[in-house]
mmCIF file of C-alpha atoms in Angstrom:
data_model
loop_
_atom_site.group_PDB
_atom_site.id
_atom_site.type_symbol
_atom_site.label_atom_id
_atom_site.label_comp_id
_atom_site.label_asym_id
_atom_site.label_seq_id
_atom_site.Cartn_x
_atom_site.Cartn_y
_atom_site.Cartn_z
ATOM 1 C CA MET A 6 103.182 63.888 112.448
ATOM 2 C CA GLN A 7 100.866 65.425 109.848
ATOM 3 C CA ASP A 8 97.905 67.684 110.421
ATOM 4 C CA GLN A 9 94.601 67.451 108.583
ATOM 5 C CA GLN A 10 94.815 69.024 105.117
ATOM 6 C CA PRO A 11 92.287 71.679 104.031
ATOM 7 C CA GLN A 12 90.065 70.741 101.106
ATOM 8 C CA ASN A 13 89.418 74.192 99.633
ATOM 9 C CA ILE A 14 90.478 77.812 99.943
ATOM 10 C CA MET A 15 87.731 78.767 102.407
ATOM 11 C CA GLU A 16 88.839 75.994 104.724
ATOM 12 C CA ALA A 17 92.449 77.054 104.192
ATOM 13 C CA LEU A 18 91.613 80.534 105.445
ATOM 14 C CA ARG A 19 90.505 79.050 108.743
ATOM 15 C CA TYR A 20 93.966 77.475 109.052
ATOM 16 C CA THR A 21 95.744 80.729 108.265
ATOM 17 C CA PRO A 22 96.933 83.160 110.976
ATOM 18 C CA GLY A 23 94.580 85.871 112.155
ATOM 19 C CA VAL A 24 96.194 88.542 110.007
ATOM 20 C CA TYR A 25 94.415 87.234 106.935
ATOM 21 C CA ALA A 26 91.069 87.403 108.629
ATOM 22 C CA GLY A 27 91.499 91.152 108.375
ATOM 23 C CA GLN A 28 93.151 91.236 104.983
ATOM 24 C CA TYR A 29 90.595 88.985 103.327
ATOM 25 C CA GLY A 30 87.645 90.523 105.098
ATOM 26 C CA THR A 31 85.779 93.495 103.723
ATOM 27 C CA GLY A 32 86.919 96.826 105.041
ATOM 28 C CA ASP A 33 84.671 99.488 106.521
ATOM 29 C CA ASN A 34 84.441 101.230 103.138
ATOM 30 C CA GLY A 35 83.700 98.094 101.159
ATOM 31 C CA SER A 36 87.205 97.475 99.819
ATOM 32 C CA MET A 37 90.006 95.209 100.986
ATOM 33 C CA ALA A 38 91.059 95.875 104.597
ATOM 34 C CA ILE A 39 94.759 96.029 103.779
ATOM 35 C CA ASN A 40 95.371 98.216 106.791
ATOM 36 C CA GLY A 41 93.401 95.755 108.853
ATOM 37 C CA THR A 42 94.093 93.532 111.788
ATOM 38 C CA GLY A 43 97.339 91.710 112.280
ATOM 39 C CA GLY A 44 100.970 92.666 112.554
ATOM 40 C CA GLY A 45 103.518 93.917 110.123
ATOM 41 C CA THR A 46 104.018 97.319 108.624
ATOM 42 C CA SER A 47 100.417 97.644 107.491
ATOM 43 C CA ALA A 48 98.633 97.488 110.862
ATOM 44 C CA SER A 49 95.987 100.181 111.208
ATOM 45 C CA ILE A 50 94.809 102.440 114.020
ATOM 46 C CA LEU A 51 91.454 101.484 115.473
ATOM 47 C CA MET A 52 88.917 104.243 116.175
ATOM 48 C CA ARG A 53 85.687 103.347 117.979
ATOM 49 C CA GLY A 54 86.338 99.696 117.187
ATOM 50 C CA PHE A 55 86.789 100.184 113.436
ATOM 51 C CA ASN A 56 89.880 100.470 111.256
ATOM 52 C CA ALA A 57 90.553 104.159 110.770
ATOM 53 C CA SER A 58 90.648 105.365 107.182
ATOM 54 C CA GLN A 59 94.024 106.882 106.375
ATOM 55 C CA PHE A 60 94.369 110.084 104.364
ATOM 56 C CA VAL A 61 97.628 111.606 103.116
ATOM 57 C CA ASP A 62 97.447 115.198 101.887
ATOM 58 C CA GLY A 63 93.690 114.921 101.506
ATOM 59 C CA LEU A 64 93.579 111.600 99.623
ATOM 60 C CA ASN A 65 92.497 108.228 100.963
ATOM 61 C CA THR A 66 95.542 105.959 100.774
ATOM 62 C CA ARG A 67 96.367 102.319 101.392
ATOM 63 C CA SER A 68 99.822 100.830 101.550
ATOM 64 C CA TYR A 69 101.551 97.710 102.837
ATOM 65 C CA SER A 70 104.249 99.974 104.271
ATOM 66 C CA ALA A 71 103.204 102.071 107.243
ATOM 67 C CA GLY A 72 103.634 105.817 106.971
ATOM 68 C CA GLU A 73 106.858 107.224 108.342
ATOM 69 C CA THR A 74 106.451 109.849 111.085
ATOM 70 C CA ALA A 75 109.752 111.481 110.083
ATOM 71 C CA PHE A 76 107.989 112.541 106.863
ATOM 72 C CA VAL A 77 104.878 113.959 108.538
ATOM 73 C CA GLU A 78 104.350 117.626 109.328
ATOM 74 C CA ARG A 79 100.844 117.502 110.774
ATOM 75 C CA VAL A 80 98.368 114.861 111.962
ATOM 76 C CA GLU A 81 94.627 115.361 112.294
ATOM 77 C CA ALA A 82 91.962 112.958 113.530
ATOM 78 C CA VAL A 83 88.233 112.972 112.848
ATOM 79 C CA ASN A 84 86.309 110.779 115.287
ATOM 80 C CA GLY A 85 83.184 109.069 114.059
ATOM 81 C CA PRO A 86 81.527 108.783 110.617
ATOM 82 C CA ALA A 87 82.758 111.448 108.188
ATOM 83 C CA SER A 88 81.627 110.199 104.769
ATOM 84 C CA VAL A 89 79.379 113.234 104.289
ATOM 85 C CA LEU A 90 82.554 115.320 103.984
ATOM 86 C CA TYR A 91 85.203 112.900 102.736
ATOM 87 C CA GLY A 92 83.409 110.216 100.729
ATOM 88 C CA GLN A 93 83.961 106.540 101.563
ATOM 89 C CA VAL A 94 85.589 106.367 104.991
ATOM 90 C CA GLY A 95 85.385 104.014 107.940
ATOM 91 C CA ALA A 96 82.606 104.270 110.471
ATOM 92 C CA GLY A 97 85.111 104.876 113.283
ATOM 93 C CA GLY A 98 86.782 107.919 111.786
ATOM 94 C CA LEU A 99 89.853 108.919 109.838
ATOM 95 C CA ILE A 100 93.484 109.862 110.397
ATOM 96 C CA ALA A 101 94.717 112.640 108.093
ATOM 97 C CA THR A 102 98.425 113.377 107.741
ATOM 98 C CA SER A 103 100.197 116.142 105.865
ATOM 99 C CA LEU A 104 103.652 115.438 104.411
ATOM 100 C CA LYS A 105 106.603 117.771 104.816
ATOM 101 C CA LYS A 106 106.848 120.307 102.000
ATOM 102 C CA PRO A 107 109.151 123.229 101.103
ATOM 103 C CA THR A 108 108.655 126.372 103.189
ATOM 104 C CA ASP A 109 109.728 130.026 102.948
ATOM 105 C CA THR A 110 111.972 129.485 105.975
ATOM 106 C CA ALA A 111 115.212 127.573 105.545
ATOM 107 C CA ILE A 112 115.356 124.258 107.423
ATOM 108 C CA HIS A 113 118.550 122.476 108.468
ATOM 109 C CA ASN A 114 117.792 119.774 111.026
ATOM 110 C CA VAL A 115 119.753 116.610 111.742
ATOM 111 C CA SER A 116 119.184 114.268 114.673
ATOM 112 C CA VAL A 117 120.640 111.047 116.011
ATOM 113 C CA GLY A 118 119.211 108.858 118.720
ATOM 114 C CA PHE A 119 119.459 105.534 120.452
ATOM 115 C CA GLY A 120 117.244 103.441 122.678
ATOM 116 C CA ASN A 121 116.631 100.040 124.198
ATOM 117 C CA TRP A 122 117.214 96.745 122.372
ATOM 118 C CA GLY A 123 120.067 98.287 120.415
ATOM 119 C CA ARG A 124 118.067 100.997 118.679
ATOM 120 C CA TYR A 125 120.010 103.481 116.573
ATOM 121 C CA GLU A 126 118.307 106.163 114.533
ATOM 122 C CA ALA A 127 119.351 109.107 112.347
ATOM 123 C CA THR A 128 117.057 111.648 110.673
ATOM 124 C CA ALA A 129 117.592 114.659 108.434
ATOM 125 C CA ASP A 130 115.248 117.469 107.375
ATOM 126 C CA ILE A 131 116.807 120.032 105.041
ATOM 127 C CA GLY A 132 115.113 122.682 102.916
ATOM 128 C CA ASP A 133 115.862 126.061 101.320
ATOM 129 C CA ASN A 134 115.432 128.180 98.195
ATOM 130 C CA ILE A 135 116.906 126.905 94.937
ATOM 131 C CA THR A 136 116.754 130.280 93.183
ATOM 132 C CA LYS A 137 117.535 133.701 94.612
ATOM 133 C CA SER A 138 113.997 134.883 93.959
ATOM 134 C CA GLY A 139 112.625 131.965 95.965
ATOM 135 C CA ASN A 140 110.242 130.825 93.238
ATOM 136 C CA LEU A 141 111.868 127.376 93.399
ATOM 137 C CA GLN A 142 112.246 125.645 96.783
ATOM 138 C CA TYR A 143 113.291 122.187 97.885
ATOM 139 C CA ARG A 144 113.057 120.014 100.976
ATOM 140 C CA VAL A 145 114.463 116.569 101.756
ATOM 141 C CA ALA A 146 113.522 114.435 104.760
ATOM 142 C CA ALA A 147 115.279 111.121 105.431
ATOM 143 C CA ILE A 148 115.507 108.467 108.126
ATOM 144 C CA GLY A 149 117.513 105.366 108.910
ATOM 145 C CA VAL A 150 116.756 103.151 111.904
ATOM 146 C CA THR A 151 117.745 99.719 113.189
ATOM 147 C CA GLN A 152 116.592 97.999 116.366
ATOM 148 C CA GLY A 153 116.550 94.568 117.923
ATOM 149 C CA SER A 154 113.888 93.227 120.261
ATOM 150 C CA GLN A 155 113.495 91.079 123.335
ATOM 151 C CA THR A 156 113.087 88.088 120.980
ATOM 152 C CA ASP A 157 116.109 86.533 119.311
ATOM 153 C CA TYR A 158 116.311 86.994 115.510
ATOM 154 C CA ILE A 159 113.532 89.612 115.484
ATOM 155 C CA HIS A 160 114.716 93.001 114.196
ATOM 156 C CA TYR A 161 113.275 96.249 112.898
ATOM 157 C CA LYS A 162 115.159 97.987 110.099
ATOM 158 C CA ARG A 163 114.041 100.855 107.879
ATOM 159 C CA VAL A 164 115.477 103.500 105.558
ATOM 160 C CA GLY A 165 113.448 106.136 103.765
ATOM 161 C CA ILE A 166 113.692 109.410 101.879
ATOM 162 C CA LEU A 167 111.130 112.102 101.003
ATOM 163 C CA PRO A 168 112.335 114.742 98.478
ATOM 164 C CA SER A 169 110.060 117.580 97.340
ATOM 165 C CA ILE A 170 110.229 120.651 95.079
ATOM 166 C CA LYS A 171 107.849 123.620 95.069
ATOM 167 C CA TRP A 172 107.472 125.950 92.087
ATOM 168 C CA LYS A 173 105.824 129.295 92.724
ATOM 169 C CA ILE A 174 104.598 129.923 89.193
ATOM 170 C CA ASP A 175 103.254 133.329 90.182
ATOM 171 C CA LYS A 176 101.858 135.000 93.266
ATOM 172 C CA LYS A 177 98.602 133.073 92.963
ATOM 173 C CA THR A 178 99.741 129.715 91.572
ATOM 174 C CA ASN A 179 101.863 126.957 93.125
ATOM 175 C CA LEU A 180 102.927 123.506 91.941
ATOM 176 C CA THR A 181 104.607 121.004 94.298
ATOM 177 C CA PHE A 182 106.144 117.621 93.473
ATOM 178 C CA ILE A 183 106.752 115.056 96.241
ATOM 179 C CA GLY A 184 108.333 111.629 96.016
ATOM 180 C CA SER A 185 109.100 109.054 98.686
ATOM 181 C CA TYR A 186 110.707 105.656 99.042
ATOM 182 C CA VAL A 187 110.571 103.533 102.194
ATOM 183 C CA TYR A 188 112.374 100.201 102.513
ATOM 184 C CA THR A 189 111.594 98.038 105.550
ATOM 185 C CA PRO A 190 113.428 94.704 105.159
ATOM 186 C CA ASN A 191 112.535 93.675 108.737
ATOM 187 C CA ASP A 192 109.319 94.875 110.341
ATOM 188 C CA GLY A 193 110.046 93.580 113.864
ATOM 189 C CA ILE A 194 107.011 91.292 114.097
ATOM 190 C CA ASN A 195 107.159 87.871 115.789
ATOM 191 C CA TRP A 196 104.502 85.973 113.844
ATOM 192 C CA VAL A 197 104.934 82.672 115.708
ATOM 193 C CA GLY A 198 104.269 84.071 119.157
ATOM 194 C CA TYR A 199 104.190 81.842 122.242
ATOM 195 C CA PRO A 200 101.906 79.036 123.441
ATOM 196 C CA LEU A 201 99.783 79.362 126.570
ATOM 197 C CA VAL A 202 101.525 76.562 128.467
ATOM 198 C CA GLY A 203 105.002 77.790 129.267
ATOM 199 C CA THR A 204 104.082 81.464 129.392
ATOM 200 C CA LEU A 205 100.968 82.318 131.409
ATOM 201 C CA ILE A 206 100.792 78.747 132.670
ATOM 202 C CA PRO A 207 104.146 77.252 133.811
ATOM 203 C CA ASN A 208 104.966 73.805 132.477
ATOM 204 C CA ASN A 209 106.119 71.770 135.505
ATOM 205 C CA GLY A 210 107.679 74.917 136.901
ATOM 206 C CA ARG A 211 109.350 75.844 133.624
ATOM 207 C CA THR A 212 108.632 78.987 131.628
ATOM 208 C CA ILE A 213 109.748 79.978 128.154
ATOM 209 C CA PRO A 214 112.458 82.679 128.130
ATOM 210 C CA ARG A 215 111.292 86.024 126.794
ATOM 211 C CA SER A 216 114.078 85.893 124.220
ATOM 212 C CA ARG A 217 113.011 82.525 122.793
ATOM 213 C CA PHE A 218 112.243 82.493 119.057
ATOM 214 C CA LEU A 219 109.956 79.648 118.004
ATOM 215 C CA GLY A 220 110.164 80.219 114.274
ATOM 216 C CA ASP A 221 113.288 79.616 112.216
ATOM 217 C CA PRO A 222 115.720 82.404 111.241
ATOM 218 C CA ASN A 223 116.320 80.554 107.943
ATOM 219 C CA VAL A 224 112.612 80.701 107.074
ATOM 220 C CA ASN A 225 110.831 83.556 108.820
ATOM 221 C CA GLU A 226 110.942 86.886 107.023
ATOM 222 C CA SER A 227 108.591 89.838 106.914
ATOM 223 C CA GLY A 228 109.132 93.215 105.297
ATOM 224 C CA ALA A 229 107.764 95.810 102.895
ATOM 225 C CA THR A 230 108.732 98.496 100.408
ATOM 226 C CA SER A 231 106.794 101.536 99.262
ATOM 227 C CA ALA A 232 107.392 104.046 96.460
ATOM 228 C CA GLU A 233 105.107 107.056 96.068
ATOM 229 C CA PHE A 234 104.704 110.153 93.904
ATOM 230 C CA GLU A 235 102.463 113.157 94.463
ATOM 231 C CA TYR A 236 101.810 116.522 92.915
ATOM 232 C CA ARG A 237 99.822 119.401 94.369
ATOM 233 C CA PHE A 238 98.474 122.325 92.355
ATOM 234 C CA ASP A 239 96.655 125.343 93.743
ATOM 235 C CA HIS A 240 95.515 128.601 92.179
ATOM 236 C CA ILE A 241 93.777 131.620 93.694
ATOM 237 C CA PHE A 242 91.412 133.295 91.234
ATOM 238 C CA ASN A 243 90.454 136.117 93.578
ATOM 239 C CA LYS A 244 89.722 136.668 97.254
ATOM 240 C CA TYR A 245 86.548 134.627 96.926
ATOM 241 C CA VAL A 246 87.429 131.573 94.823
ATOM 242 C CA SER A 247 90.439 129.205 94.697
ATOM 243 C CA PHE A 248 91.165 125.835 93.088
ATOM 244 C CA GLN A 249 93.112 122.883 94.555
ATOM 245 C CA GLN A 250 94.145 119.577 93.017
ATOM 246 C CA VAL A 251 96.158 116.641 94.416
ATOM 247 C CA PHE A 252 97.306 113.543 92.537
ATOM 248 C CA ARG A 253 98.959 110.614 94.280
ATOM 249 C CA TYR A 254 100.353 107.282 93.092
ATOM 250 C CA SER A 255 101.774 104.623 95.383
ATOM 251 C CA ASN A 256 103.218 101.192 94.801
ATOM 252 C CA SER A 257 103.859 98.967 97.804
ATOM 253 C CA LYS A 258 104.931 95.370 98.219
ATOM 254 C CA GLN A 259 104.959 93.056 101.209
ATOM 255 C CA ASN A 260 106.912 89.811 101.453
ATOM 256 C CA MET A 261 106.045 87.111 103.965
ATOM 257 C CA ASN A 262 107.579 83.695 104.605
ATOM 258 C CA GLN A 263 106.470 82.480 107.983
ATOM 259 C CA TYR A 264 106.032 79.626 110.394
ATOM 260 C CA TYR A 265 103.021 80.135 112.626
ATOM 261 C CA GLU A 266 101.671 78.272 115.631
ATOM 262 C CA ASP A 267 99.372 75.306 115.009
ATOM 263 C CA TYR A 268 99.124 73.388 118.298
ATOM 264 C CA GLN A 269 101.159 72.311 121.331
ATOM 265 C CA SER A 270 101.919 68.735 122.376
ATOM 266 C CA SER A 271 100.114 67.339 125.412
ATOM 267 C CA ASP A 272 103.269 67.469 127.547
ATOM 268 C CA GLY A 273 103.881 71.109 126.567
ATOM 269 C CA GLN A 274 107.371 70.290 125.297
ATOM 270 C CA THR A 275 106.836 70.590 121.546
ATOM 271 C CA LEU A 276 105.207 73.255 119.395
ATOM 272 C CA TYR A 277 103.869 72.171 116.007
ATOM 273 C CA ARG A 278 103.882 74.825 113.295
ATOM 274 C CA ASN A 279 102.476 75.349 109.800
ATOM 275 C CA ALA A 280 103.878 77.690 107.156
ATOM 276 C CA TRP A 281 102.631 80.140 104.568
ATOM 277 C CA LYS A 282 104.224 82.483 102.060
ATOM 278 C CA SER A 283 103.019 85.535 100.195
ATOM 279 C CA ARG A 284 104.332 88.271 97.914
ATOM 280 C CA ASP A 285 101.607 90.911 98.042
ATOM 281 C CA LYS A 286 101.363 93.958 95.820
ATOM 282 C CA ASN A 287 99.251 97.098 96.087
ATOM 283 C CA ASP A 288 98.904 99.893 93.500
ATOM 284 C CA ASN A 289 96.936 102.956 94.487
ATOM 285 C CA ILE A 290 95.970 105.957 92.329
ATOM 286 C CA GLY A 291 94.111 108.944 93.752
ATOM 287 C CA LEU A 292 93.036 112.303 92.345
ATOM 288 C CA GLY A 293 91.186 115.032 94.199
ATOM 289 C CA SER A 294 90.006 118.320 92.699
ATOM 290 C CA ARG A 295 87.977 121.000 94.426
ATOM 291 C CA PHE A 296 86.904 124.607 94.235
ATOM 292 C CA VAL A 297 86.805 126.554 97.493
ATOM 293 C CA GLY A 298 84.706 129.661 97.875
ATOM 294 C CA HIS A 299 84.769 132.198 100.716
ATOM 295 C CA ILE A 300 81.638 134.303 100.701
ATOM 296 C CA PRO A 301 80.938 136.907 103.413
ATOM 297 C CA THR A 302 77.219 137.246 104.181
ATOM 298 C CA GLY A 303 76.810 139.748 106.943
ATOM 299 C CA LEU A 304 77.638 138.311 110.342
ATOM 300 C CA VAL A 305 78.409 134.881 108.880
ATOM 301 C CA ASN A 306 81.288 133.821 106.636
ATOM 302 C CA GLN A 307 80.360 131.020 104.236
ATOM 303 C CA THR A 308 82.950 128.476 103.092
ATOM 304 C CA LEU A 309 81.734 126.496 100.091
ATOM 305 C CA VAL A 310 83.635 123.439 98.826
ATOM 306 C CA ALA A 311 82.687 121.652 95.605
ATOM 307 C CA GLY A 312 84.827 118.971 94.037
ATOM 308 C CA MET A 313 85.326 115.355 93.039
ATOM 309 C CA ASP A 314 87.668 112.535 94.095
ATOM 310 C CA PHE A 315 88.756 109.476 92.137
ATOM 311 C CA ARG A 316 90.487 106.435 93.655
ATOM 312 C CA LYS A 317 91.657 103.193 92.071
ATOM 313 C CA ILE A 318 93.188 100.383 94.152
ATOM 314 C CA ASP A 319 94.675 97.190 92.703
ATOM 315 C CA VAL A 320 95.545 94.473 95.227
ATOM 316 C CA SER A 321 97.242 91.167 94.455
ATOM 317 C CA GLN A 322 97.873 88.511 97.131
ATOM 318 C CA PRO A 323 99.327 85.247 95.792
ATOM 319 C CA LEU A 324 99.377 82.728 98.653
ATOM 320 C CA THR A 325 101.052 79.365 99.153
ATOM 321 C CA TYR A 326 100.843 77.060 102.174
ATOM 322 C CA ASP A 327 102.469 74.047 103.755
ATOM 323 C CA PHE A 328 100.080 72.481 106.283
ATOM 324 C CA ASN A 329 102.489 69.744 107.317
ATOM 325 C CA ASP A 330 103.546 69.980 110.957
ATOM 326 C CA PHE A 331 106.996 71.368 111.688
ATOM 327 C CA PRO A 332 107.822 70.529 115.329
ATOM 328 C CA ILE A 333 110.223 72.511 117.474
ATOM 329 C CA ASP A 334 111.388 71.833 121.025
ATOM 330 C CA ILE A 335 110.181 74.837 122.999
ATOM 331 C CA TYR A 336 112.876 74.588 125.655
ATOM 332 C CA ASN A 337 115.754 73.459 123.437
ATOM 333 C CA PRO A 338 115.066 74.725 119.896
ATOM 334 C CA ILE A 339 117.180 73.554 116.975
ATOM 335 C CA TYR A 340 117.008 75.668 113.813
ATOM 336 C CA GLY A 341 117.912 74.895 110.214
ATOM 337 C CA ASP A 342 115.833 71.751 109.592
ATOM 338 C CA ILE A 343 114.177 71.091 106.246
ATOM 339 C CA GLY A 344 112.082 74.119 105.327
ATOM 340 C CA PRO A 345 108.522 74.301 104.002
ATOM 341 C CA ASN A 346 107.498 72.865 100.663
ATOM 342 C CA TYR A 347 104.649 75.069 99.572
ATOM 343 C CA SER A 348 102.572 72.470 97.754
ATOM 344 C CA PHE A 349 99.154 73.954 98.544
ATOM 345 C CA THR A 350 98.483 77.048 96.467
ATOM 346 C CA GLY A 351 95.549 79.326 97.047
ATOM 347 C CA PRO A 352 94.134 81.387 94.169
ATOM 348 C CA ASP A 353 95.967 84.581 93.309
ATOM 349 C CA PHE A 354 93.692 86.932 95.184
ATOM 350 C CA THR A 355 93.199 90.087 93.100
ATOM 351 C CA SER A 356 90.945 92.990 93.960
ATOM 352 C CA VAL A 357 90.298 96.134 91.931
ATOM 353 C CA SER A 358 88.412 98.942 93.619
ATOM 354 C CA ARG A 359 87.323 102.161 91.950
ATOM 355 C CA ALA A 360 85.525 104.984 93.693
ATOM 356 C CA PHE A 361 84.171 108.384 92.769
ATOM 357 C CA SER A 362 82.915 110.894 95.265
ATOM 358 C CA ALA A 363 81.682 114.461 95.091
ATOM 359 C CA GLN A 364 81.406 116.900 97.943
ATOM 360 C CA ASN A 365 79.692 120.166 98.588
ATOM 361 C CA GLU A 366 80.349 121.690 101.972
ATOM 362 C CA SER A 367 78.893 124.831 103.462
ATOM 363 C CA SER A 368 79.840 126.155 106.868
ATOM 364 C CA GLY A 369 79.172 129.369 108.674
ATOM 365 C CA ILE A 370 81.445 130.987 111.252
ATOM 366 C CA PRO A 371 79.848 133.877 113.142
ATOM 367 C CA LYS A 372 81.907 137.046 113.460
ATOM 368 C CA VAL A 373 82.384 138.385 116.963
ATOM 369 C CA VAL A 374 83.016 142.102 117.318
ATOM 370 C CA VAL A 375 84.371 143.352 120.640
ATOM 371 C CA ILE A 376 83.699 146.977 121.413
#
């Protein structure tokens, strides 16, 4: 049985799973909503109904591979519009994370853990001085995790490493280099899902087992990789003025080869599926420079921030489809049939976004003297 074929790319988008409604749609800041709706490693946090802008070490970042919490030292959230302070950000707010960096205190932490669905995890966080004087320091964070799920053939696997080196050039000047690599061959997402009849609505008294996989283990795959580099430079001129600069480059890729639900037969026995495939790529360059001034004016301390940010995002999403119907018996699935033949090719979707922003912040904090 063959489904109706789309006649153009706009019609094809209506046939495509909901994830691409978010990825093709315009984000809150006018660029591609890569961290938009849908599953996978790129799903975003929603704040006040909008996709939250994601900042890493002060720079707006976008990646197909979700950030790894084992690499994060601090998380901050700003609720509501914040473009007056941070440039182009979502209307709902922003999530700002700070990566682990070398410290003056030696760190030697190793952990292992396990959980449900066969989860096994190991992390390491090690840091110390490289030189006796302590002007060179290092820190390495790493993680490895594997986990199954309640659905057959659906797994989550990830390995990642975050090395960093800090050079204390002098008492007032620091330079830090940070690199990271995260490999997620399986993101644990069940793209096919389950039909209504057989789950919420029993089909003649029958229900679909929770472990049932309605894709095909020989076809369905979903994963991502991410490689990033960052440097941070800061210099204190005097007790009133300091300078800070952060540069960040990231390259992330996402591979998809998926069956997804089209419609269910009238007797509820058969699920008809379509297929799509994509090899997405995202390059992101960010640079932020700012001067910070601390000026005491009587009972009020003034903090003045003046600087400029630059961001360049290149997104490529080559898409192919097979809109023929691939039936599967919901209650007695047989895998390994003839796979998709991606004869329908959408245009190679490419987006280049460049943004400049300048900020000038002034805040006063009253002094309180207790006598």
